[in-house]
Amino acid sequence: ITGHPLNAAGGPDQDDDETEMAFGPRPSDVMVIGKHPGREELQQYRNFCGPASEDLYKAFSELGLTEKDYGDWYFTNAMRFGHLDPNSASIPTDWMKDCAPLLHQELLLVKPKFVLCFGGEAIKAILGKAYTVTSVAGRVFSVKINMAPAGQAPELHSMQVMGMLHPAAVFHRPELYDEFVLQLHAWDVHDHQHLGDPALPVGNGAVLWFKVADFDGTVARARALGATVLEEVHENPGANHVEIWLRDPD
């Protein structure tokens, strides 16, 4: 299965020319790479459409992301065909090597600024075989690829790469969901100006979320204590709740 923006409709075998053009590489700021297409993906000719991806979209929603935000992201897989052995979770190295040139060409055409790798296979495909989910979770790597044709002077393109748990791992082990959401919070850091910048004062970088029964009363008490407000009270439509951002003085 070829990669495609998430909001691409139908499949390349449809008659609608616009639908057919929605599949295949095109520039996108964000590229999401999984392991391989599952049964539902093969049937629908779409990536990340099976039940194992439901926790991913649920987590996106909790981060305040809507399909309007990630609909143009480019979704693909490190291996382009379904696993030939349904009783095995591992993928032979030769299969990954066979698909590597396709993934590299996608990177050249998509030119992503950010790459999100789900699972060990996708992580190794981008960062190298020494990297694992455990070793990269919560970290951002700056990777440069050569965009120039062979024989020409190098033309380097920089992209920020993060690896994390695969949604399928959460599907099979629901107890991993909270960890999965925390890893996605690290990915979402570039969308929040109050997170992840070590040059800012103490209180920036780590975040704790509290769900309270008396939101208005809690906000009033925080103001009375002189808490520094980073983001005023606002509705988060993705998470379907009201929130306020405060700086931790410690």
CSV table of C-alpha atoms in Angstrom, one decimal:
chain,number,residue,atom,x,y,z
A,1,ILE,CA,0.0,0.0,0.0
A,2,THR,CA,1.4,3.4,-0.9
A,3,GLY,CA,1.4,6.2,1.6
A,4,HIS,CA,-1.2,9.0,1.5
A,5,PRO,CA,-2.5,12.0,3.4
A,6,LEU,CA,-4.9,10.8,6.1
A,7,ASN,CA,-7.9,12.7,4.6
A,8,ALA,CA,-7.4,11.0,1.2
A,9,ALA,CA,-10.7,9.3,0.3
A,10,GLY,CA,-11.3,6.0,-1.4
A,11,GLY,CA,-8.5,4.2,-3.2
A,12,PRO,CA,-6.4,4.4,-6.3
A,13,ASP,CA,-8.7,1.9,-8.1
A,14,GLN,CA,-11.6,4.3,-8.0
A,15,ASP,CA,-12.7,6.2,-11.2
A,16,ASP,CA,-12.6,9.7,-9.6
A,17,ASP,CA,-9.4,11.3,-10.8
A,18,GLU,CA,-9.2,13.6,-7.8
A,19,THR,CA,-9.5,10.6,-5.4
A,20,GLU,CA,-6.8,8.8,-7.3
A,21,MET,CA,-4.5,11.7,-7.1
A,22,ALA,CA,-4.9,11.8,-3.3
A,23,PHE,CA,-2.7,8.7,-3.0
A,24,GLY,CA,1.0,8.7,-3.2
A,25,PRO,CA,3.7,11.0,-2.0
A,26,ARG,CA,3.2,14.8,-1.9
A,27,PRO,CA,4.8,17.5,0.3
A,28,SER,CA,3.6,17.5,3.9
A,29,ASP,CA,5.1,19.0,7.1
A,30,VAL,CA,4.5,15.8,9.1
A,31,MET,CA,5.1,12.2,8.1
A,32,VAL,CA,3.8,9.3,10.2
A,33,ILE,CA,5.5,5.9,9.7
A,34,GLY,CA,4.1,2.6,11.0
A,35,LYS,CA,5.2,-1.0,10.7
A,36,HIS,CA,3.1,-2.6,8.0
A,37,PRO,CA,-0.5,-2.5,6.8
A,38,GLY,CA,-3.0,-4.8,8.7
A,39,ARG,CA,-6.0,-6.7,7.4
A,40,GLU,CA,-8.3,-3.7,7.4
A,41,GLU,CA,-5.7,-1.5,5.7
A,42,LEU,CA,-5.2,-4.1,2.9
A,43,GLN,CA,-9.0,-4.4,2.4
A,44,GLN,CA,-9.6,-0.6,2.4
A,45,TYR,CA,-6.3,0.4,0.7
A,46,ARG,CA,-5.7,2.9,3.5
A,47,ASN,CA,-3.1,3.2,6.2
A,48,PHE,CA,-4.0,3.5,9.9
A,49,CYS,CA,-7.7,2.7,9.4
A,50,GLY,CA,-8.0,-0.5,11.4
A,51,PRO,CA,-9.2,-1.0,15.1
A,52,ALA,CA,-5.5,-0.9,16.3
A,53,SER,CA,-5.4,2.8,15.3
A,54,GLU,CA,-8.5,3.8,17.3
A,55,ASP,CA,-6.3,4.6,20.4
A,56,LEU,CA,-4.2,6.8,18.2
A,57,TYR,CA,-7.1,9.0,17.2
A,58,LYS,CA,-8.4,9.0,20.7
A,59,ALA,CA,-5.0,10.2,22.0
A,60,PHE,CA,-4.9,12.8,19.2
A,61,SER,CA,-8.2,14.1,20.5
A,62,GLU,CA,-7.0,14.2,24.1
A,63,LEU,CA,-4.1,16.4,22.9
A,64,GLY,CA,-6.6,18.8,21.3
A,65,LEU,CA,-5.8,17.7,17.8
A,66,THR,CA,-8.7,17.3,15.3
A,67,GLU,CA,-8.7,15.8,11.9
A,68,LYS,CA,-8.4,19.3,10.5
A,69,ASP,CA,-5.0,19.4,12.2
A,70,TYR,CA,-3.7,16.0,11.1
A,71,GLY,CA,-5.7,15.3,8.0
A,72,ASP,CA,-2.9,16.6,5.7
A,73,TRP,CA,-0.2,14.5,7.5
A,74,TYR,CA,1.3,11.8,5.3
A,75,PHE,CA,0.8,8.3,6.7
A,76,THR,CA,2.8,5.4,5.4
A,77,ASN,CA,4.5,2.2,6.6
A,78,ALA,CA,8.1,0.9,6.7
A,79,MET,CA,6.9,-2.4,5.0
A,80,ARG,CA,4.4,-2.0,2.2
A,81,PHE,CA,2.7,-5.4,2.3
A,82,GLY,CA,0.9,-7.3,4.9
A,83,HIS,CA,2.8,-9.8,7.1
A,84,LEU,CA,3.0,-13.1,5.4
A,85,ASP,CA,3.1,-15.0,8.7
A,86,PRO,CA,0.1,-14.1,10.9
A,87,ASN,CA,1.7,-16.1,13.8
A,88,SER,CA,4.8,-14.0,13.9
A,89,ALA,CA,5.1,-10.4,15.1
A,90,SER,CA,8.7,-10.0,13.9
A,91,ILE,CA,9.6,-9.0,10.3
A,92,PRO,CA,12.5,-10.6,8.5
A,93,THR,CA,15.4,-8.1,7.9
A,94,ASP,CA,15.4,-8.8,4.2
A,95,TRP,CA,11.8,-7.7,3.9
A,96,MET,CA,12.6,-4.4,5.5
A,97,LYS,CA,15.6,-4.0,3.2
A,98,ASP,CA,13.5,-4.6,0.2
A,99,CYS,CA,11.1,-1.8,1.2
A,100,ALA,CA,13.8,0.7,2.4
A,101,PRO,CA,14.3,2.3,-1.1
A,102,LEU,CA,10.5,3.1,-1.3
A,103,LEU,CA,10.6,4.7,2.1
A,104,HIS,CA,13.6,6.8,1.2
A,105,GLN,CA,11.9,8.0,-2.0
A,106,GLU,CA,8.9,9.0,0.0
A,107,LEU,CA,11.1,11.1,2.2
A,108,LEU,CA,12.5,12.8,-0.8
A,109,LEU,CA,9.1,13.6,-2.2
A,110,VAL,CA,7.2,14.4,1.0
A,111,LYS,CA,10.1,16.5,2.5
A,112,PRO,CA,8.7,16.4,6.0
A,113,LYS,CA,9.8,18.7,8.8
A,114,PHE,CA,8.7,16.2,11.4
A,115,VAL,CA,8.7,12.4,11.3
A,116,LEU,CA,6.8,10.3,13.8
A,117,CYS,CA,7.8,6.7,13.9
A,118,PHE,CA,5.5,4.1,15.5
A,119,GLY,CA,7.2,0.9,16.7
A,120,GLY,CA,10.7,-0.5,16.5
A,121,GLU,CA,10.7,-1.3,12.8
A,122,ALA,CA,9.8,2.3,11.7
A,123,ILE,CA,12.4,3.7,14.2
A,124,LYS,CA,15.2,1.5,12.9
A,125,ALA,CA,14.2,2.4,9.3
A,126,ILE,CA,14.9,6.1,10.0
A,127,LEU,CA,17.4,6.2,12.8
A,128,GLY,CA,19.3,2.9,12.4
A,129,LYS,CA,19.2,-0.6,13.8
A,130,ALA,CA,20.8,0.4,17.1
A,131,TYR,CA,17.7,2.4,18.2
A,132,THR,CA,14.6,0.9,19.9
A,133,VAL,CA,11.3,2.3,21.3
A,134,THR,CA,12.7,2.3,24.8
A,135,SER,CA,15.9,4.2,23.9
A,136,VAL,CA,14.2,6.9,21.8
A,137,ALA,CA,10.8,7.5,23.6
A,138,GLY,CA,10.5,11.1,24.6
A,139,ARG,CA,13.5,12.2,22.6
A,140,VAL,CA,13.7,14.2,19.4
A,141,PHE,CA,16.5,13.5,16.9
A,142,SER,CA,17.6,15.9,14.1
A,143,VAL,CA,18.2,13.9,10.9
A,144,LYS,CA,19.5,15.2,7.6
A,145,ILE,CA,18.9,13.5,4.3
A,146,ASN,CA,20.4,14.2,0.9
A,147,MET,CA,17.8,15.5,-1.5
A,148,ALA,CA,20.1,15.9,-4.5
A,149,PRO,CA,20.2,13.3,-7.4
A,150,ALA,CA,23.2,11.0,-7.5
A,151,GLY,CA,26.3,12.7,-8.8
A,152,GLN,CA,25.2,16.2,-7.8
A,153,ALA,CA,26.3,18.3,-4.9
A,154,PRO,CA,24.6,17.4,-1.7
A,155,GLU,CA,21.4,19.2,-0.8
A,156,LEU,CA,20.6,18.4,2.8
A,157,HIS,CA,17.1,18.5,4.2
A,158,SER,CA,16.6,18.5,8.0
A,159,MET,CA,13.8,16.8,9.8
A,160,GLN,CA,12.9,16.3,13.5
A,161,VAL,CA,12.3,12.6,14.2
A,162,MET,CA,10.6,11.0,17.2
A,163,GLY,CA,9.9,7.4,17.9
A,164,MET,CA,7.3,5.8,20.2
A,165,LEU,CA,5.0,2.9,20.9
A,166,HIS,CA,3.0,1.5,18.0
A,167,PRO,CA,-0.8,1.9,18.4
A,168,ALA,CA,-1.1,-1.8,17.9
A,169,ALA,CA,0.9,-2.4,21.0
A,170,VAL,CA,-1.6,-0.4,23.0
A,171,PHE,CA,-4.5,-2.3,21.2
A,172,HIS,CA,-3.1,-5.6,22.5
A,173,ARG,CA,-2.0,-4.2,25.9
A,174,PRO,CA,-4.5,-1.5,27.0
A,175,GLU,CA,-2.5,-0.8,30.1
A,176,LEU,CA,0.1,1.0,27.9
A,177,TYR,CA,-2.4,3.7,26.8
A,178,ASP,CA,-1.3,6.3,29.4
A,179,GLU,CA,2.3,5.8,28.5
A,180,PHE,CA,1.3,6.1,24.8
A,181,VAL,CA,-0.4,9.4,25.5
A,182,LEU,CA,2.6,10.8,27.4
A,183,GLN,CA,4.8,9.9,24.5
A,184,LEU,CA,2.5,11.7,22.1
A,185,HIS,CA,2.5,14.7,24.5
A,186,ALA,CA,6.3,14.9,23.9
A,187,TRP,CA,5.6,14.8,20.1
A,188,ASP,CA,3.0,17.6,20.4
A,189,VAL,CA,5.5,19.8,22.2
A,190,HIS,CA,6.2,22.0,19.2
A,191,ASP,CA,2.5,23.1,19.1
A,192,HIS,CA,2.7,24.5,22.7
A,193,GLN,CA,4.9,27.5,23.2
A,194,HIS,CA,5.1,26.8,27.0
A,195,LEU,CA,6.7,23.3,26.7
A,196,GLY,CA,10.1,22.0,25.8
A,197,ASP,CA,12.2,25.1,25.6
A,198,PRO,CA,15.1,24.8,28.2
A,199,ALA,CA,15.9,28.5,27.7
A,200,LEU,CA,12.7,29.5,29.4
A,201,PRO,CA,12.4,29.9,33.2
A,202,VAL,CA,11.9,27.0,35.6
A,203,GLY,CA,8.5,25.5,35.3
A,204,ASN,CA,8.7,25.1,31.5
A,205,GLY,CA,9.2,21.6,30.0
A,206,ALA,CA,7.4,19.2,32.2
A,207,VAL,CA,3.7,19.2,32.5
A,208,LEU,CA,1.1,17.7,34.9
A,209,TRP,CA,-2.6,17.5,34.1
A,210,PHE,CA,-5.2,17.6,36.8
A,211,LYS,CA,-8.9,16.9,36.3
A,212,VAL,CA,-11.0,18.6,39.0
A,213,ALA,CA,-14.6,18.5,40.0
A,214,ASP,CA,-14.9,22.2,40.8
A,215,PHE,CA,-13.1,23.9,37.9
A,216,ASP,CA,-14.3,27.4,38.5
A,217,GLY,CA,-13.4,27.2,42.2
A,218,THR,CA,-10.0,25.8,41.5
A,219,VAL,CA,-9.2,28.6,39.0
A,220,ALA,CA,-10.4,31.2,41.6
A,221,ARG,CA,-8.1,29.7,44.3
A,222,ALA,CA,-5.2,29.6,41.9
A,223,ARG,CA,-5.7,33.3,41.1
A,224,ALA,CA,-6.0,34.2,44.8
A,225,LEU,CA,-2.6,32.5,45.4
A,226,GLY,CA,-1.0,34.6,42.6
A,227,ALA,CA,-0.4,31.7,40.2
A,228,THR,CA,1.2,32.7,36.9
A,229,VAL,CA,-1.3,32.0,34.1
A,230,LEU,CA,0.3,30.8,30.8
A,231,GLU,CA,-2.9,30.2,28.9
A,232,GLU,CA,-6.2,31.6,30.1
A,233,VAL,CA,-9.3,29.6,30.5
A,234,HIS,CA,-10.3,28.2,27.1
A,235,GLU,CA,-12.2,25.3,25.6
A,236,ASN,CA,-10.1,22.4,24.1
A,237,PRO,CA,-12.5,21.1,21.4
A,238,GLY,CA,-10.4,18.0,20.8
A,239,ALA,CA,-10.4,16.8,24.4
A,240,ASN,CA,-14.0,18.2,24.9
A,241,HIS,CA,-13.2,20.1,28.1
A,242,VAL,CA,-12.2,23.5,29.5
A,243,GLU,CA,-8.7,24.0,30.7
A,244,ILE,CA,-6.2,26.6,32.0
A,245,TRP,CA,-2.4,26.5,31.9
A,246,LEU,CA,-0.5,27.5,35.1
A,247,ARG,CA,3.3,27.7,35.7
A,248,ASP,CA,4.6,25.6,38.5
A,249,PRO,CA,6.8,27.9,40.7
A,250,ASP,CA,9.0,25.0,41.8
